[in-house]
PDB file of N, CA and C in Angstrom:
ATOM      1  N   MET A1476       0.675  -1.027   0.015  1.00  0.00           N
ATOM      2  CA  MET A1476       0.314  -0.085   0.341  1.00  0.00           C
ATOM      3  C   MET A1476       0.638   1.316  -0.170  1.00  0.00           C
ATOM      4  N   SER A1477       0.539   2.178  -0.768  1.00  0.00           N
ATOM      5  CA  SER A1477       1.343   3.880  -0.750  1.00  0.00           C
ATOM      6  C   SER A1477       1.012   4.275   0.487  1.00  0.00           C
ATOM      7  N   LEU A1478       1.896   5.468   0.384  1.00  0.00           N
ATOM      8  CA  LEU A1478       1.670   6.415   1.643  1.00  0.00           C
ATOM      9  C   LEU A1478       0.342   7.056   1.478  1.00  0.00           C
ATOM     10  N   ILE A1479      -0.044   7.251   0.284  1.00  0.00           N
ATOM     11  CA  ILE A1479      -0.809   8.355   0.472  1.00  0.00           C
ATOM     12  C   ILE A1479      -2.124   7.380   0.696  1.00  0.00           C
ATOM     13  N   GLN A1480      -2.395   6.065   0.477  1.00  0.00           N
ATOM     14  CA  GLN A1480      -3.282   5.340   1.154  1.00  0.00           C
ATOM     15  C   GLN A1480      -3.217   5.346   2.176  1.00  0.00           C
ATOM     16  N   GLN A1481      -2.343   5.355   3.030  1.00  0.00           N
ATOM     17  CA  GLN A1481      -2.258   4.647   4.367  1.00  0.00           C
ATOM     18  C   GLN A1481      -2.595   6.144   5.109  1.00  0.00           C
ATOM     19  N   ARG A1482      -2.450   7.260   4.672  1.00  0.00           N
ATOM     20  CA  ARG A1482      -2.989   8.793   5.523  1.00  0.00           C
ATOM     21  C   ARG A1482      -4.182   8.705   5.849  1.00  0.00           C
ATOM     22  N   GLN A1483      -4.675   9.451   6.921  1.00  0.00           N
ATOM     23  CA  GLN A1483      -5.785  10.047   7.243  1.00  0.00           C
ATOM     24  C   GLN A1483      -6.554  11.169   6.440  1.00  0.00           C
ATOM     25  N   PRO A1484      -7.497  11.385   6.161  1.00  0.00           N
ATOM     26  CA  PRO A1484      -8.160  12.821   5.874  1.00  0.00           C
ATOM     27  C   PRO A1484      -7.571  13.660   6.821  1.00  0.00           C
ATOM     28  N   LEU A1485      -7.140  14.754   6.650  1.00  0.00           N
ATOM     29  CA  LEU A1485      -6.766  15.980   7.310  1.00  0.00           C
ATOM     30  C   LEU A1485      -8.169  16.818   8.349  1.00  0.00           C
ATOM     31  N   SER A1486      -8.109  17.223   9.470  1.00  0.00           N
ATOM     32  CA  SER A1486      -9.243  17.522  10.107  1.00  0.00           C
ATOM     33  C   SER A1486      -9.440  18.961   9.521  1.00  0.00           C
ATOM     34  N   HIS A1487     -10.456  19.740   9.863  1.00  0.00           N
ATOM     35  CA  HIS A1487     -10.681  21.264   9.469  1.00  0.00           C
ATOM     36  C   HIS A1487      -9.484  22.027   9.622  1.00  0.00           C
ATOM     37  N   GLU A1488      -9.260  21.901  11.185  1.00  0.00           N
ATOM     38  CA  GLU A1488      -8.010  22.838  11.696  1.00  0.00           C
ATOM     39  C   GLU A1488      -7.177  22.499  10.816  1.00  0.00           C
ATOM     40  N   GLU A1489      -6.647  21.357  10.628  1.00  0.00           N
ATOM     41  CA  GLU A1489      -5.303  21.197   9.880  1.00  0.00           C
ATOM     42  C   GLU A1489      -5.787  21.327   8.483  1.00  0.00           C
ATOM     43  N   GLU A1490      -6.622  21.489   7.956  1.00  0.00           N
ATOM     44  CA  GLU A1490      -6.999  22.304   6.692  1.00  0.00           C
ATOM     45  C   GLU A1490      -6.387  23.831   6.371  1.00  0.00           C
ATOM     46  N   LEU A1491      -7.124  24.426   7.519  1.00  0.00           N
ATOM     47  CA  LEU A1491      -7.103  25.597   7.854  1.00  0.00           C
ATOM     48  C   LEU A1491      -5.685  26.101   7.968  1.00  0.00           C
ATOM     49  N   LYS A1492      -5.165  25.451   8.752  1.00  0.00           N
ATOM     50  CA  LYS A1492      -3.639  25.770   9.314  1.00  0.00           C
ATOM     51  C   LYS A1492      -2.633  25.544   7.847  1.00  0.00           C
ATOM     52  N   TYR A1493      -2.737  24.566   7.235  1.00  0.00           N
ATOM     53  CA  TYR A1493      -1.907  24.231   6.161  1.00  0.00           C
ATOM     54  C   TYR A1493      -2.425  25.733   5.027  1.00  0.00           C
ATOM     55  N   ALA A1494      -3.658  25.361   4.771  1.00  0.00           N
ATOM     56  CA  ALA A1494      -4.100  26.597   3.680  1.00  0.00           C
ATOM     57  C   ALA A1494      -3.958  28.374   4.145  1.00  0.00           C
ATOM     58  N   LYS A1495      -3.600  28.254   5.532  1.00  0.00           N
ATOM     59  CA  LYS A1495      -3.063  29.864   5.822  1.00  0.00           C
ATOM     60  C   LYS A1495      -1.615  29.784   5.495  1.00  0.00           C
ATOM     61  N   LEU A1496      -0.879  28.535   5.818  1.00  0.00           N
ATOM     62  CA  LEU A1496       0.360  28.691   5.489  1.00  0.00           C
ATOM     63  C   LEU A1496       1.069  28.902   4.023  1.00  0.00           C
ATOM     64  N   ALA A1497       0.201  28.282   3.613  1.00  0.00           N
ATOM     65  CA  ALA A1497       0.247  28.074   1.807  1.00  0.00           C
ATOM     66  C   ALA A1497      -0.104  29.534   1.449  1.00  0.00           C
ATOM     67  N   MET A1498      -1.143  30.398   1.737  1.00  0.00           N
ATOM     68  CA  MET A1498      -1.276  31.416   1.385  1.00  0.00           C
ATOM     69  C   MET A1498      -0.346  32.892   1.505  1.00  0.00           C
ATOM     70  N   GLU A1499       0.444  32.450   2.903  1.00  0.00           N
ATOM     71  CA  GLU A1499       1.443  33.367   3.077  1.00  0.00           C
ATOM     72  C   GLU A1499       2.398  33.036   2.355  1.00  0.00           C
ATOM     73  N   TRP A1500       2.857  32.420   1.441  1.00  0.00           N
ATOM     74  CA  TRP A1500       4.116  32.215   0.811  1.00  0.00           C
ATOM     75  C   TRP A1500       3.932  33.013  -0.506  1.00  0.00           C
ATOM     76  N   TYR A1501       3.988  34.049  -0.791  1.00  0.00           N
ATOM     77  CA  TYR A1501       3.516  34.940  -1.753  1.00  0.00           C
ATOM     78  C   TYR A1501       4.562  36.439  -1.545  1.00  0.00           C
ATOM     79  N   GLY A1502       4.524  37.059  -2.853  1.00  0.00           N
ATOM     80  CA  GLY A1502       5.289  38.221  -2.930  1.00  0.00           C
ATOM     81  C   GLY A1502       6.753  37.856  -2.880  1.00  0.00           C
ATOM     82  N   TRP A1503       7.544  39.224  -2.757  1.00  0.00           N
ATOM     83  CA  TRP A1503       8.874  39.133  -2.666  1.00  0.00           C
ATOM     84  C   TRP A1503       9.316  37.882  -1.874  1.00  0.00           C
ATOM     85  N   GLY A1504       8.658  37.271  -0.858  1.00  0.00           N
ATOM     86  CA  GLY A1504       9.585  36.143  -0.303  1.00  0.00           C
ATOM     87  C   GLY A1504       9.224  34.996  -0.697  1.00  0.00           C
ATOM     88  N   SER A1505       8.739  35.089  -1.370  1.00  0.00           N
ATOM     89  CA  SER A1505       8.520  33.532  -2.115  1.00  0.00           C
ATOM     90  C   SER A1505       9.479  32.954  -3.142  1.00  0.00           C
ATOM     91  N   PRO A1506       9.974  32.110  -3.752  1.00  0.00           N
ATOM     92  CA  PRO A1506      10.901  31.734  -4.300  1.00  0.00           C
ATOM     93  C   PRO A1506      10.891  32.332  -6.224  1.00  0.00           C
ATOM     94  N   ILE A1507       9.520  32.661  -6.141  1.00  0.00           N
ATOM     95  CA  ILE A1507       9.367  33.418  -7.505  1.00  0.00           C
ATOM     96  C   ILE A1507       9.595  34.410  -7.614  1.00  0.00           C
ATOM     97  N   GLY A1508       9.260  35.190  -6.413  1.00  0.00           N
ATOM     98  CA  GLY A1508       9.699  36.895  -6.190  1.00  0.00           C
ATOM     99  C   GLY A1508      11.288  37.028  -6.101  1.00  0.00           C
ATOM    100  N   LEU A1509      11.914  36.498  -5.228  1.00  0.00           N
ATOM    101  CA  LEU A1509      13.160  36.134  -5.030  1.00  0.00           C
ATOM    102  C   LEU A1509      13.944  36.287  -6.204  1.00  0.00           C
ATOM    103  N   GLY A1510      13.913  35.295  -7.165  1.00  0.00           N
ATOM    104  CA  GLY A1510      14.229  34.915  -8.676  1.00  0.00           C
ATOM    105  C   GLY A1510      14.142  36.030  -9.965  1.00  0.00           C
ATOM    106  N   ILE A1511      12.992  36.787  -9.345  1.00  0.00           N
ATOM    107  CA  ILE A1511      12.448  38.236 -10.405  1.00  0.00           C
ATOM    108  C   ILE A1511      13.524  39.256  -9.721  1.00  0.00           C
ATOM    109  N   LEU A1512      13.395  38.816  -8.635  1.00  0.00           N
ATOM    110  CA  LEU A1512      14.289  40.236  -7.772  1.00  0.00           C
ATOM    111  C   LEU A1512      15.520  39.934  -8.225  1.00  0.00           C
ATOM    112  N   LEU A1513      16.373  38.754  -8.199  1.00  0.00           N
ATOM    113  CA  LEU A1513      17.796  38.795  -8.601  1.00  0.00           C
ATOM    114  C   LEU A1513      18.277  38.828  -9.590  1.00  0.00           C
ATOM    115  N   VAL A1514      17.309  38.589 -11.275  1.00  0.00           N
ATOM    116  CA  VAL A1514      17.168  39.016 -12.430  1.00  0.00           C
ATOM    117  C   VAL A1514      17.258  40.514 -12.641  1.00  0.00           C
ATOM    118  N   ALA A1515      16.432  40.962 -11.779  1.00  0.00           N
ATOM    119  CA  ALA A1515      16.177  42.604 -11.651  1.00  0.00           C
ATOM    120  C   ALA A1515      17.519  43.397 -11.626  1.00  0.00           C
ATOM    121  N   LEU A1516      17.963  42.865 -10.300  1.00  0.00           N
ATOM    122  CA  LEU A1516      19.169  43.564  -9.796  1.00  0.00           C
ATOM    123  C   LEU A1516      20.512  43.082 -10.856  1.00  0.00           C
ATOM    124  N   ALA A1517      20.405  41.937 -11.399  1.00  0.00           N
ATOM    125  CA  ALA A1517      21.559  42.032 -12.384  1.00  0.00           C
ATOM    126  C   ALA A1517      21.287  42.571 -13.461  1.00  0.00           C
ATOM    127  N   ALA A1518      20.126  42.721 -14.045  1.00  0.00           N
ATOM    128  CA  ALA A1518      19.906  43.523 -15.179  1.00  0.00           C
ATOM    129  C   ALA A1518      20.133  45.153 -14.872  1.00  0.00           C
ATOM    130  N   ALA A1519      19.636  45.059 -13.892  1.00  0.00           N
ATOM    131  CA  ALA A1519      20.441  47.081 -13.508  1.00  0.00           C
ATOM    132  C   ALA A1519      21.901  46.873 -13.251  1.00  0.00           C
ATOM    133  N   ALA A1520      22.681  46.117 -12.670  1.00  0.00           N
ATOM    134  CA  ALA A1520      23.915  46.227 -12.718  1.00  0.00           C
ATOM    135  C   ALA A1520      24.510  46.004 -14.252  1.00  0.00           C
ATOM    136  N   VAL A1521      24.378  45.296 -15.062  1.00  0.00           N
ATOM    137  CA  VAL A1521      24.751  45.546 -16.428  1.00  0.00           C
ATOM    138  C   VAL A1521      24.446  46.812 -17.304  1.00  0.00           C
ATOM    139  N   LEU A1522      23.647  47.377 -17.146  1.00  0.00           N
ATOM    140  CA  LEU A1522      22.970  48.586 -17.632  1.00  0.00           C
ATOM    141  C   LEU A1522      23.691  49.741 -17.005  1.00  0.00           C
ATOM    142  N   LEU A1523      23.761  49.927 -15.866  1.00  0.00           N
ATOM    143  CA  LEU A1523      24.622  50.625 -15.092  1.00  0.00           C
ATOM    144  C   LEU A1523      26.149  50.420 -15.932  1.00  0.00           C
ATOM    145  N   ARG A1524      26.730  49.585 -15.792  1.00  0.00           N
ATOM    146  CA  ARG A1524      28.175  49.158 -16.411  1.00  0.00           C
ATOM    147  C   ARG A1524      27.960  49.806 -18.002  1.00  0.00           C
ATOM    148  N   ILE A1525      26.923  49.121 -18.721  1.00  0.00           N
ATOM    149  CA  ILE A1525      26.849  50.022 -19.949  1.00  0.00           C
ATOM    150  C   ILE A1525      26.834  51.418 -20.071  1.00  0.00           C
ATOM    151  N   ALA A1526      26.154  51.967 -19.022  1.00  0.00           N
ATOM    152  CA  ALA A1526      25.900  53.210 -18.813  1.00  0.00           C
ATOM    153  C   ALA A1526      27.424  54.141 -18.380  1.00  0.00           C
ATOM    154  N   VAL A1527      28.281  53.565 -17.689  1.00  0.00           N
ATOM    155  CA  VAL A1527      29.329  53.944 -17.175  1.00  0.00           C
ATOM    156  C   VAL A1527      30.454  53.796 -18.006  1.00  0.00           C
ATOM    157  N   TYR A1528      30.714  52.628 -18.605  1.00  0.00           N
ATOM    158  CA  TYR A1528      31.820  52.289 -19.547  1.00  0.00           C
ATOM    159  C   TYR A1528      31.551  51.975 -20.609  1.00  0.00           C
ATOM    160  N   GLY A1529      29.858  52.161 -21.240  1.00  0.00           N
ATOM    161  CA  GLY A1529      30.219  51.784 -22.586  1.00  0.00           C
ATOM    162  C   GLY A1529      30.379  50.574 -23.046  1.00  0.00           C
ATOM    163  N   PHE A1530      30.227  49.981 -24.344  1.00  0.00           N
ATOM    164  CA  PHE A1530      30.212  48.540 -24.625  1.00  0.00           C
ATOM    165  C   PHE A1530      31.579  48.473 -24.603  1.00  0.00           C
TER     166      PHE A1530
END
């Protein structure tokens, strides 16, 4: 039997707890947000270098 078949369903309180935790993982603190921020900082650094030193 697989692990999924052995699990008991979550109680209503557990469902609410995990749903709340999942919904809090958004914005700039999420992996997607941090990735976008990193790319934006790298692009800004490249543009600044081009503006100062040229190609």
